[in-house]
Coordinates of C-alpha atoms in Angstrom, one line a residue:
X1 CA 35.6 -142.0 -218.7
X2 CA 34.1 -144.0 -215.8
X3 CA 36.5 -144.4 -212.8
X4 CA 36.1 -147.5 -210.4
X5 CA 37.4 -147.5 -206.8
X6 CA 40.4 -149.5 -206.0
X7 CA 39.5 -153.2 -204.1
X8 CA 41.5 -154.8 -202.0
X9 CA 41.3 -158.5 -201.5
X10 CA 43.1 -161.1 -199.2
X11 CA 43.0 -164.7 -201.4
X12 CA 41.8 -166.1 -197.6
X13 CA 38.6 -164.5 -197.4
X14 CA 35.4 -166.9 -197.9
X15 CA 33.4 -164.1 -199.8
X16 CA 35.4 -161.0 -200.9
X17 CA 34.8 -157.9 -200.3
X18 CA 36.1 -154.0 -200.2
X19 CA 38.5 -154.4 -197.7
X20 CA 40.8 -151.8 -196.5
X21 CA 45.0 -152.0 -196.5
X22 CA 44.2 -151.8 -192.3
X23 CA 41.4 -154.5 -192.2
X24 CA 43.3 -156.8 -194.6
X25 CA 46.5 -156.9 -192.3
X26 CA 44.4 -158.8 -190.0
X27 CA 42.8 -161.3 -192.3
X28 CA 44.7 -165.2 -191.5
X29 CA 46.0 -167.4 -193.4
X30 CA 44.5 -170.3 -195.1
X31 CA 45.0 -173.6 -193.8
X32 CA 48.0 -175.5 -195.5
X33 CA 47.1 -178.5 -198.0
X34 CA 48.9 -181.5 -196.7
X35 CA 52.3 -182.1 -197.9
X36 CA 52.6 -178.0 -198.6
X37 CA 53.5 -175.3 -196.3
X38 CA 50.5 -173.3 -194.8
X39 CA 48.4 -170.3 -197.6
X40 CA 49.5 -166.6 -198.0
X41 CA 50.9 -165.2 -194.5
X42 CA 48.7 -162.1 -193.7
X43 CA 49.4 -159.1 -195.3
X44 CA 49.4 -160.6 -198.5
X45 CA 47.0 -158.3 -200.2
X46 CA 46.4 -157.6 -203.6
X47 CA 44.5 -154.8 -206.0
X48 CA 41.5 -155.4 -208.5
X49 CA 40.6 -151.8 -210.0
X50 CA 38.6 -153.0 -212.9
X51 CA 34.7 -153.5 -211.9
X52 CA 34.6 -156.7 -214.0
X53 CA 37.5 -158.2 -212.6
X54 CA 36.2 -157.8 -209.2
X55 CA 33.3 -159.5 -210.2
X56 CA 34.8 -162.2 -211.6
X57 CA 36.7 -162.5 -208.5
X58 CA 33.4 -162.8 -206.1
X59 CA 31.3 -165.0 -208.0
X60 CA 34.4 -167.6 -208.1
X61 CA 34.9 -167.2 -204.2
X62 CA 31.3 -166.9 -203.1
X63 CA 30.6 -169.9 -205.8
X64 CA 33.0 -172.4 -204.4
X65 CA 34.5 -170.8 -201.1
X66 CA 36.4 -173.3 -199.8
X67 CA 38.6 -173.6 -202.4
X68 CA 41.6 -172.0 -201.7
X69 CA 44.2 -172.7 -203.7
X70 CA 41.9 -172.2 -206.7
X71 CA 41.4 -168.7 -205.7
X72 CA 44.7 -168.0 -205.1
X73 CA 45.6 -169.2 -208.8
X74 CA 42.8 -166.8 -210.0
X75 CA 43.7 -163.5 -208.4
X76 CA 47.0 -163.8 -209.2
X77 CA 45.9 -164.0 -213.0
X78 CA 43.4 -161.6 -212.6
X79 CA 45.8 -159.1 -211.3
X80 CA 47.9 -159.4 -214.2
X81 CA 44.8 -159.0 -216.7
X82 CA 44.0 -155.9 -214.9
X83 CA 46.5 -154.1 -216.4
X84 CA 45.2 -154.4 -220.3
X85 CA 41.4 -155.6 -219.2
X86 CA 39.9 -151.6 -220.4
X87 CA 41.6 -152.5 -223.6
X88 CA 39.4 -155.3 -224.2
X89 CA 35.7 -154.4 -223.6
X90 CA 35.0 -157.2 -226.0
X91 CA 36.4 -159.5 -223.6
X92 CA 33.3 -157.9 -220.8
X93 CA 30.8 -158.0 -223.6
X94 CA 31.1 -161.6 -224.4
X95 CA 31.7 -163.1 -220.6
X96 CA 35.0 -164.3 -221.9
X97 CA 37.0 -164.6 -218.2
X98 CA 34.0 -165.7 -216.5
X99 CA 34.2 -168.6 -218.8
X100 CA 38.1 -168.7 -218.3
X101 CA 37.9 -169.4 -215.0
X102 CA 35.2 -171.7 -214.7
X103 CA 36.0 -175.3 -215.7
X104 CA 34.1 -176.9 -219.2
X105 CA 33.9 -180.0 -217.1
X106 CA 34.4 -181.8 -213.6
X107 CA 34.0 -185.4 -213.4
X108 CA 34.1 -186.8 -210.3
X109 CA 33.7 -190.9 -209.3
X110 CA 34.9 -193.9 -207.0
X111 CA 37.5 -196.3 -207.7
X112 CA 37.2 -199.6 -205.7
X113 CA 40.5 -201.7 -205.6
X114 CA 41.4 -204.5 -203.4
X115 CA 44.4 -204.5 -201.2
X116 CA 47.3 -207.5 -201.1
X117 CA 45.2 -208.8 -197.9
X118 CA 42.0 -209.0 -200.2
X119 CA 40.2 -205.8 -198.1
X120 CA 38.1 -203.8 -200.3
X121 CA 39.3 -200.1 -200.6
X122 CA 37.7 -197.2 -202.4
X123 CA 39.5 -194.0 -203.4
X124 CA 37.8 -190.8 -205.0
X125 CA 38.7 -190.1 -208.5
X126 CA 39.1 -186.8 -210.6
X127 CA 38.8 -185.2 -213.7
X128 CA 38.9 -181.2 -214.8
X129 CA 38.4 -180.8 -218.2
X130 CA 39.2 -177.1 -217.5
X131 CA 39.3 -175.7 -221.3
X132 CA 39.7 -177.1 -225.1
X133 CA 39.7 -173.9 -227.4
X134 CA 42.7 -174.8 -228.7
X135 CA 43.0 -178.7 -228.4
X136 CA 42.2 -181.3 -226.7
X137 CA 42.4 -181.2 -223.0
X138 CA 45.9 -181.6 -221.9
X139 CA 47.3 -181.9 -218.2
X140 CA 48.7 -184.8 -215.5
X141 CA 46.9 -187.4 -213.4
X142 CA 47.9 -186.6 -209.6
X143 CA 48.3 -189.8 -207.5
X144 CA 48.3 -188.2 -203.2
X145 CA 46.4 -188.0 -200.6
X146 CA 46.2 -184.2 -200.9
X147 CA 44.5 -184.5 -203.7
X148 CA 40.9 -182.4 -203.9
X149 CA 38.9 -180.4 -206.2
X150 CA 40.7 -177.3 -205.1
X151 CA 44.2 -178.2 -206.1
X152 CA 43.0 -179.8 -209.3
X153 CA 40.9 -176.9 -210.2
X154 CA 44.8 -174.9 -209.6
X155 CA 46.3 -177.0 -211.5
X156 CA 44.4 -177.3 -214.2
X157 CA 43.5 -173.6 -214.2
X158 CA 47.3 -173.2 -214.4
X159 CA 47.6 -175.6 -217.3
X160 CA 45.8 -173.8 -219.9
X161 CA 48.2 -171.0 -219.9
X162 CA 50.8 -172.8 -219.8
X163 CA 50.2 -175.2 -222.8
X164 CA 49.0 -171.9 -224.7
X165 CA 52.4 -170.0 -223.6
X166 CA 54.0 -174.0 -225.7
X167 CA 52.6 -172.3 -228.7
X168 CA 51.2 -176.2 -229.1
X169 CA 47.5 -177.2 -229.8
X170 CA 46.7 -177.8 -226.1
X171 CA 44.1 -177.5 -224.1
X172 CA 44.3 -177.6 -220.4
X173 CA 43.3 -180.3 -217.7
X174 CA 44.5 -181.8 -215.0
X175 CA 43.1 -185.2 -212.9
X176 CA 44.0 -187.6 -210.4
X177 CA 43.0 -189.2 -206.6
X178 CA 43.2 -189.2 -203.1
X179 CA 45.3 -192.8 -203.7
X180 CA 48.8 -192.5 -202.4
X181 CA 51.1 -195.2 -203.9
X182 CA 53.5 -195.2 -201.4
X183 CA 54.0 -198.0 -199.1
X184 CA 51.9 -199.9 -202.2
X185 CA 52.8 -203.4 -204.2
X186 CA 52.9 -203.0 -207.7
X187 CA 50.4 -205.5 -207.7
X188 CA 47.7 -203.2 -205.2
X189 CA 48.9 -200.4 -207.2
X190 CA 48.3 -202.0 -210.9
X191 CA 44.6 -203.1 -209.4
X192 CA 44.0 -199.4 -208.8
X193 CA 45.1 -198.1 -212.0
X194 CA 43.0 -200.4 -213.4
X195 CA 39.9 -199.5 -211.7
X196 CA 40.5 -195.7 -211.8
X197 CA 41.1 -196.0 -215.7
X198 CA 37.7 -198.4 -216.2
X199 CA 35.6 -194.9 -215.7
X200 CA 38.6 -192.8 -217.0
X201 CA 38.3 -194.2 -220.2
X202 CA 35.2 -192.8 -220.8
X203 CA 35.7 -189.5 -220.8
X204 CA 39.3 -189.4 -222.5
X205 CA 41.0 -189.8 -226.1
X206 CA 43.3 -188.8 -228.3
X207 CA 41.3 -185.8 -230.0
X208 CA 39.7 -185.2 -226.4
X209 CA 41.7 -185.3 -223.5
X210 CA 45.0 -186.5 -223.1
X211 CA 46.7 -187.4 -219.5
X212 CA 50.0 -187.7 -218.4
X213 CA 52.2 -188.3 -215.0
X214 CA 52.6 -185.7 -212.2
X215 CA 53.0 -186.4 -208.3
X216 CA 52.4 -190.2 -207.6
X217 CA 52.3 -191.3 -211.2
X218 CA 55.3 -192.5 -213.1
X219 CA 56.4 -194.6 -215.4
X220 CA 54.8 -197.5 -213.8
X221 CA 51.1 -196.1 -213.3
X222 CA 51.4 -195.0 -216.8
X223 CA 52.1 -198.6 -218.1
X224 CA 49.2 -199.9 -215.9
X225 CA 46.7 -197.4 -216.8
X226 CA 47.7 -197.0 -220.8
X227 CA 47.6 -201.1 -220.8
X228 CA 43.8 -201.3 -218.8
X229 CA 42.6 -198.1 -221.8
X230 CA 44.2 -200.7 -224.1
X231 CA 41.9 -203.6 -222.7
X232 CA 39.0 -202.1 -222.2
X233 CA 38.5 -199.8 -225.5
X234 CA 40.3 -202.8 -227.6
X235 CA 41.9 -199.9 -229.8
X236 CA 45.8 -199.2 -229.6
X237 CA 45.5 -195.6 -229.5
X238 CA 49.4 -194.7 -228.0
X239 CA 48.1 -190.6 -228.5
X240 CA 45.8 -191.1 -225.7
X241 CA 48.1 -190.8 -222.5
X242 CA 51.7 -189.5 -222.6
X243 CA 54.8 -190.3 -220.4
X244 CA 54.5 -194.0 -221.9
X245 CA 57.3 -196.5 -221.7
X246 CA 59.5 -196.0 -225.1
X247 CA 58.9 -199.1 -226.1
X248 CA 54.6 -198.4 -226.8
X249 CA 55.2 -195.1 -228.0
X250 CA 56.7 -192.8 -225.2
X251 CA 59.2 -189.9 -226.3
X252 CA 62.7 -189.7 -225.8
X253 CA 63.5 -186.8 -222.7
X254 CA 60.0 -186.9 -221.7
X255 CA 61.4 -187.9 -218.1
X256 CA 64.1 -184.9 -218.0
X257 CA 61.9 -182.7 -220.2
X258 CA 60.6 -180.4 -217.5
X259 CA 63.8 -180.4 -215.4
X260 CA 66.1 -179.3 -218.4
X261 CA 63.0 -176.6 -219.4
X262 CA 63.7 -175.2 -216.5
X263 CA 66.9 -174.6 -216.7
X264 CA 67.0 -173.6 -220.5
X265 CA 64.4 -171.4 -219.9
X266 CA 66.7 -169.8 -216.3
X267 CA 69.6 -169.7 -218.4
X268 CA 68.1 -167.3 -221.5
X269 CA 66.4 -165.0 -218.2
X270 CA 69.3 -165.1 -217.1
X271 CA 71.4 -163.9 -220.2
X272 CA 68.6 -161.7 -221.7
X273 CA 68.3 -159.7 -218.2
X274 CA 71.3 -159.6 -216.5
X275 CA 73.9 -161.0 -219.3
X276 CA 75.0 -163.7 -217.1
X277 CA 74.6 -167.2 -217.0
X278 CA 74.9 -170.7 -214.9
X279 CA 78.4 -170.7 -214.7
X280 CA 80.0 -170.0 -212.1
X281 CA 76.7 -170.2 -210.0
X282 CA 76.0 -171.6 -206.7
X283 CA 71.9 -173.6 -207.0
X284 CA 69.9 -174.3 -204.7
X285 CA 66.8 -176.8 -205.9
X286 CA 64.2 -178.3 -203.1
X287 CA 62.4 -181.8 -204.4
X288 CA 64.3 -184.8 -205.3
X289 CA 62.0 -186.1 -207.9
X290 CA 62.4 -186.5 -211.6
X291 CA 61.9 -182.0 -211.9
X292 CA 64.4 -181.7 -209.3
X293 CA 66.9 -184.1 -210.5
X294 CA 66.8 -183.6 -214.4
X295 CA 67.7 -179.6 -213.1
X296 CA 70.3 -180.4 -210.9
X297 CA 71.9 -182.7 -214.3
X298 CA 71.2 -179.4 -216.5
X299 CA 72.3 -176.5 -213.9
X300 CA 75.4 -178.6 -213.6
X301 CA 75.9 -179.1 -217.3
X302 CA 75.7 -175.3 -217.6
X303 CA 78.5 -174.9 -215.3
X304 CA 76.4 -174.2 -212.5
X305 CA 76.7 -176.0 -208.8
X306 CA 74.3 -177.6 -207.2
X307 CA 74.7 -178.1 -203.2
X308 CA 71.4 -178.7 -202.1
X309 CA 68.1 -181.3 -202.4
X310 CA 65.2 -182.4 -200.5
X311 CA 62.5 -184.6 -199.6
X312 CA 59.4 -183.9 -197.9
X313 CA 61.3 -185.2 -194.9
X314 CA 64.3 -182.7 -194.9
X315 CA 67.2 -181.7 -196.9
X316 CA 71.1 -182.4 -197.8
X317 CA 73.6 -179.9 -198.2
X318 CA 77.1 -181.0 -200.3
X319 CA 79.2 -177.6 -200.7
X320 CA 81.0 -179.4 -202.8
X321 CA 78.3 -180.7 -205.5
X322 CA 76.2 -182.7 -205.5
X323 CA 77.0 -186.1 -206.4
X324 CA 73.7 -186.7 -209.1
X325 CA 74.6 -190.7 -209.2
X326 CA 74.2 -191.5 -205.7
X327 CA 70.8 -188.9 -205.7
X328 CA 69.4 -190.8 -208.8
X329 CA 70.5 -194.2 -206.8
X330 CA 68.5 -193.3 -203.9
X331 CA 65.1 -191.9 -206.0
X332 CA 65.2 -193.6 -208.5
X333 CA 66.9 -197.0 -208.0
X334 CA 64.8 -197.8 -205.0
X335 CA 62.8 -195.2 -204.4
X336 CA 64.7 -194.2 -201.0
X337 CA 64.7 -191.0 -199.2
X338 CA 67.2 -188.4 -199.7
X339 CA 68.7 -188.7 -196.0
X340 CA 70.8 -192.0 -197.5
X341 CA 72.9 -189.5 -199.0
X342 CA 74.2 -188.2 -196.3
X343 CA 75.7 -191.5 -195.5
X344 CA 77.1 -192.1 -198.6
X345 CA 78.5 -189.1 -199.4
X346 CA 81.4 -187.2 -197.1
X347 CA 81.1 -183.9 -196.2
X348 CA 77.6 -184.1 -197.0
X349 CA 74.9 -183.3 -194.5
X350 CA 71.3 -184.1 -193.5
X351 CA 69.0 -181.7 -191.7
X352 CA 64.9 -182.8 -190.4
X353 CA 62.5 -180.2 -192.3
X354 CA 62.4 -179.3 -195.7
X355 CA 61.6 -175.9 -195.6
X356 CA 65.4 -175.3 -194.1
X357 CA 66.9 -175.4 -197.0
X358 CA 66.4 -172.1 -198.2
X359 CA 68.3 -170.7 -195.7
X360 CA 71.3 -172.2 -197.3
X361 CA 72.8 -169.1 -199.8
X362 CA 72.5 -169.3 -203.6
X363 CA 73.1 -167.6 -206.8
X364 CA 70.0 -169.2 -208.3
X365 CA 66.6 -170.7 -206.5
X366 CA 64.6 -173.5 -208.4
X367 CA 61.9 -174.5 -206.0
X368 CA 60.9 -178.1 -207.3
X369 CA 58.8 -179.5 -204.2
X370 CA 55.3 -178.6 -204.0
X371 CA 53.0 -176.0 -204.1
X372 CA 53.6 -172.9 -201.4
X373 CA 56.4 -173.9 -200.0
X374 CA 58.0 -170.6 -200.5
X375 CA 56.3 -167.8 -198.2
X376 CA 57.2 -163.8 -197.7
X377 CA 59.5 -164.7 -194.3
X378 CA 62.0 -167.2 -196.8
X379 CA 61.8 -165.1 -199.2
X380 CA 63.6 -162.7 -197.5
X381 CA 65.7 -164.7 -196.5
X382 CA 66.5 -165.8 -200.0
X383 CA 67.0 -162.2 -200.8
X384 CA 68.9 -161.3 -198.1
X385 CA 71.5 -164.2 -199.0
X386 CA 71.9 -162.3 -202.6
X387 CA 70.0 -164.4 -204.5
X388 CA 70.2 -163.7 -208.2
X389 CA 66.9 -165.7 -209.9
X390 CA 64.2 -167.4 -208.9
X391 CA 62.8 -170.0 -212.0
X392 CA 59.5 -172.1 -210.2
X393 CA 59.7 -175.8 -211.1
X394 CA 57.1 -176.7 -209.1
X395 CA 53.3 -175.7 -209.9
X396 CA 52.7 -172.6 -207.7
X397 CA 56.1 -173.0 -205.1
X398 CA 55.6 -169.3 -204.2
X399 CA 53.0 -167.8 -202.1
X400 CA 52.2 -164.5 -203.5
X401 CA 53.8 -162.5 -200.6
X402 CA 57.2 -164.4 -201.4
X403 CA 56.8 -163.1 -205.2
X404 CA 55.9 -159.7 -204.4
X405 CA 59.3 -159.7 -201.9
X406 CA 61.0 -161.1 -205.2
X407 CA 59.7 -158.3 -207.6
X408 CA 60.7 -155.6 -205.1
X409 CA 64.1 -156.5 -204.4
X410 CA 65.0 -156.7 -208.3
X411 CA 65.4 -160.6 -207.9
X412 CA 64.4 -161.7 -211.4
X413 CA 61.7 -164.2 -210.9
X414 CA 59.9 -166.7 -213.8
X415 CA 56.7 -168.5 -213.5
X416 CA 56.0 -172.1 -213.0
X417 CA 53.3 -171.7 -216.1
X418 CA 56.3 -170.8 -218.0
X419 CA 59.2 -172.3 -216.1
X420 CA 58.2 -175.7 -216.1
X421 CA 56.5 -175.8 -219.6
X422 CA 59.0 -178.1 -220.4
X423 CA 57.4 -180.9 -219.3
X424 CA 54.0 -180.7 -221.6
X425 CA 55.9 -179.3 -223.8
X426 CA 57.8 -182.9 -224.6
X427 CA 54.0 -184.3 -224.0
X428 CA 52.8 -182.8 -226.9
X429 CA 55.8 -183.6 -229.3
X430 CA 55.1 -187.0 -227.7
X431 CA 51.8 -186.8 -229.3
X432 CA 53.1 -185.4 -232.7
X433 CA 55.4 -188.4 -232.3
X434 CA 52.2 -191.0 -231.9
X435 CA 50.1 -189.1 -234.9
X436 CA 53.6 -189.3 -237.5
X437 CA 54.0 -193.2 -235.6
X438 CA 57.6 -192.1 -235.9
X439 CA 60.3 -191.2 -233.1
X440 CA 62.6 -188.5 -233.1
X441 CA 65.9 -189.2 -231.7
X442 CA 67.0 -187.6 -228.4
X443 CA 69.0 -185.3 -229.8
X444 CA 66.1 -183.5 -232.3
X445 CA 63.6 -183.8 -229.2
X446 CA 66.1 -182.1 -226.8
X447 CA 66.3 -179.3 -229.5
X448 CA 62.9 -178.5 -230.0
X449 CA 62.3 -178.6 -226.3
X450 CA 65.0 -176.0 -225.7
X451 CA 63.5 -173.7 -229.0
X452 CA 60.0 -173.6 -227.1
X453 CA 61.5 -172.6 -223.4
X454 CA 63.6 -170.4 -225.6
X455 CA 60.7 -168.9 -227.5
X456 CA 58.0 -169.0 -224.0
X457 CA 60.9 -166.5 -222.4
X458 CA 60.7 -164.4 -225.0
X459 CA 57.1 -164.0 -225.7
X460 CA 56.4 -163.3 -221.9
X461 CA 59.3 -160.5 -221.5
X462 CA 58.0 -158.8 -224.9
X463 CA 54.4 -159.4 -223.7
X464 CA 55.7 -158.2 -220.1
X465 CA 57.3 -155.0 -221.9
X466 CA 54.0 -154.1 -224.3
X467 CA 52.0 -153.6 -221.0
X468 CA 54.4 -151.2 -219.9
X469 CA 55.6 -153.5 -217.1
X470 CA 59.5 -154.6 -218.1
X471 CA 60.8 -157.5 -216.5
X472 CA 57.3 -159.1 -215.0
X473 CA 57.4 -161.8 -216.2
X474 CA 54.0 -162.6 -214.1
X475 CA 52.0 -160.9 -215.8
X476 CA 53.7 -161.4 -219.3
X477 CA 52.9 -165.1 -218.6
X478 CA 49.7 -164.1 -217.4
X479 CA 49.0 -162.2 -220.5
X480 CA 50.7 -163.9 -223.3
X481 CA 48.7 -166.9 -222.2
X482 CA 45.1 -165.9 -221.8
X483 CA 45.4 -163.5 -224.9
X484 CA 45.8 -166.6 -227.3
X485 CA 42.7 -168.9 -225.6
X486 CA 40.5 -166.0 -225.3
X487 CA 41.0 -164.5 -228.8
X488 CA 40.1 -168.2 -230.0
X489 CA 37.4 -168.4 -227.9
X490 CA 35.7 -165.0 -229.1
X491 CA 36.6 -166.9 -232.8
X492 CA 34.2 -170.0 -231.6
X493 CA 31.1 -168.5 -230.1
X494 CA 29.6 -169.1 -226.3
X495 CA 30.2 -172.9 -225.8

């Protein structure tokens, strides 16, 4: 048996290298992505032993190195395949995670708009076709002025496991622009959609790649991009996009879908590990958007309490509830900001800088913001406060330091890839819904949504408990996810 030394890597480093525990404590953090909190503290350090694996790990650093949060979303998989990787030499032999974690296809173009004032603007557009074993390529359009190759590479990296953990025939994508919408007339913002989907369209279809929402693109964008498809391919093909309006072929609890996945998925952790439940529970959710506000309407249905929300402004705090009428008011009435509450409300308050609310105590944790907004320092805090569970319903909302400090203080902890499945999930019985040109009712859609979270727990704490690692759920999403993809594509050749 051939023995490889241990590696030790910090996700900040331009090229990797052997690096030792010593050398890595001094390593800095990346820079943050606007609209997140900064990378991985220092000290957050993590252990390839497999040679392979290490380098898969280089070439995808040295290839594209300034691409952070790609890498980040890498190791963290490739730390979890380590553990069954010798199993699998066929998985060496054949080049099959090299292939994982390089994208099938990045398209990349301009979009030229004009503005209410008749200026000429131009935007960058996206799309990463990331992988199709098997299905089409599946994922969101991102609408924000973060928006670069390196989050959408995250994302869409992400996305394949998580459509694969759906059991659904997904593949994995995700797209978008440096556009932001807000401050926008519908008007400036339909002309954009317009313009972005006139290249889209090329590249996208109901057997090839599907989009759907995510940050900056809701219900409206949808409309406006699903009608310009409509114009310029002069087909009525409703499977191509999903998150449409209900009346051209959208899905009933689409909007709440990835908010009450969350939850469902939180509540069977929570009974499956620790017999408990919601009830009774004291939540804490950051976000105020439709993830965040669809959780705080399930947690609450499952006798949970939910005191706080946030913006990317600051937080409110209402010990005694919160008050989901006003919050839906303010978001999604008129697109406000989450401070009006505090003026509506009594006994509520508002506090400057989002990151603050996790220093407010909770039974349950359901970070719904952004990505990295959750580093090793709050996470002790978190844990210190006696948090119970941690359920990600934002892509990525811990840094890897902050899940480490979750694992080692027994907190249990679950996945955005699996946690906040819900959402494609509905997507694809969406598109099952478009291919039968039938609707189910919301009642039938809510059930199947709650079988698959139900089923995703349970095939990533079986898959956690088969590599001899009980309760990481990490890696069992990790594993559970990649095994599927890669055992189809060893079935389909090198393409």
């Amino acid at each position: 048996m051939c023995f490889f030394p241990v590696f030790l890597y910090s996700i900040d480093r331009k090229i990797p290298g052997p690096l030792t525990r010593q050398n890595s404590q001094k390593m800095e953090g990346f820079p943050a992505s606007a609209g997140a909190a900064k990378g991985p503290d220092k000290g957050a350090v993590f252990m390839l032993k497999n040679e392979y694996l290490q380098r898969v790990y280089s070439q995808t650093v040295t290839r594209d190195p300034d691409q952070k949060e790609f890498h980040q979303a890498v190791l963290e998989f490739l730390e979890s395949l380590d553990q069954i990787i010798g199993q699998h030499p066929e998985y060496e032999k054949k080049g099959i995670v090299e292939t994982f974690v390089e994208p099938e296809r990045v398209i990349t173009f301009r979009v030229p708009w004009v503005d209410d004032k008749g200026n000429i603007r131009v935007n960058r557009g996206y799309r990463v076709q990331f992988n199709s074993a098997i299905g089409p390529y599946k994922g969101g359009l991102r609408f924000h002025p973060t928006v670069n190759l390196s989050i959408l590479k995250f994302l869409g990296f992400e996305q394949i496991l998580k459509n694969s953990l759906t059991t659904l025939p997904m593949g994995g994508a995700k797209g978008g622009s440096d556009f932001d919408p807000k401050g926008k007339s519908d008007e400036e913002v339909m002309r954009f959609c317009q313009s972005f989907m006139t290249e889209l369209q090329r590249h996208i279809g109901q057997f090839v790649d599907v989009p759907a929402g995510d940050i900056g693109v809701g219900a409206r964008e949808i409309g406006y991009l699903f009608g310009q498809y409509r114009r310029v391919r002069g087909t009525y093909a409703a499977g191509v996009l999903t998150g449409k309006g209900l009346s051209f072929g959208g899905s009933l609890v689409r909007t709440e879908a990835t908010g009450y996945g969350l939850c469902y998925l939180t509540q069977e952790m929570l009974s499956k590990m620790k017999h408990d439940s919601f009830q009774g529970k004291t939540v804490v959710i950051s976000g105020s958007g439709n993830v965040a506000i669809f959780a705080c309407q399930k947690a609450t249905e499952l006798g949970g309490t939910v005191v706080a929300l946030s913006d990317s402004n600051g937080y409110i705090h209402d010990p005694k509830g919160i008050d989901l009428d006003v919050v839906k008011d303010i978001k999604l009435g008129h697109r406000g900001r989450i401070k009006e509450y505090a003026d509506r409300v009594p006994g509520s308050t508002y506090t400057e800088g989002f990151r603050g609310i996790w220093t407010i105590p909770c039974d349950i944790a359901l970070p719904c913001a952004t990505q990295n907004e959750i580093d090793g320092e709050i996470a002790g805090v978190i844990v210190k406060n006696g948090c119970l569970a941690v359920a990600e319903g934002a892509n990525m909302p811990c840094r890897p330091e902050a899940i480490q400090a979750f694992q080692r203080a027994g907190v249990l902890f679950a996945p955005a890839k699996a946690a906040n499945a819900g959402g494609v999930a509905t997507s694809g019985l969406e598109m099952s819904q478009n291919s039968m040109r039938y609707a189910w009712t919301f009642e039938e859609v809510d059930r199947r949504l709650k079988d698959i979270m139900t089923n995703i727990f349970h095939n990533i704490y079986t898959a956690a408990e088969e590599c001899g690692k009980p309760g990481d759920l990490v890696l069992g999403a990790n594993i559970a996810g990649f095994m599927k993809v890669a055992n189809t594509m060893l079935s389909q050749g090198l393409i």
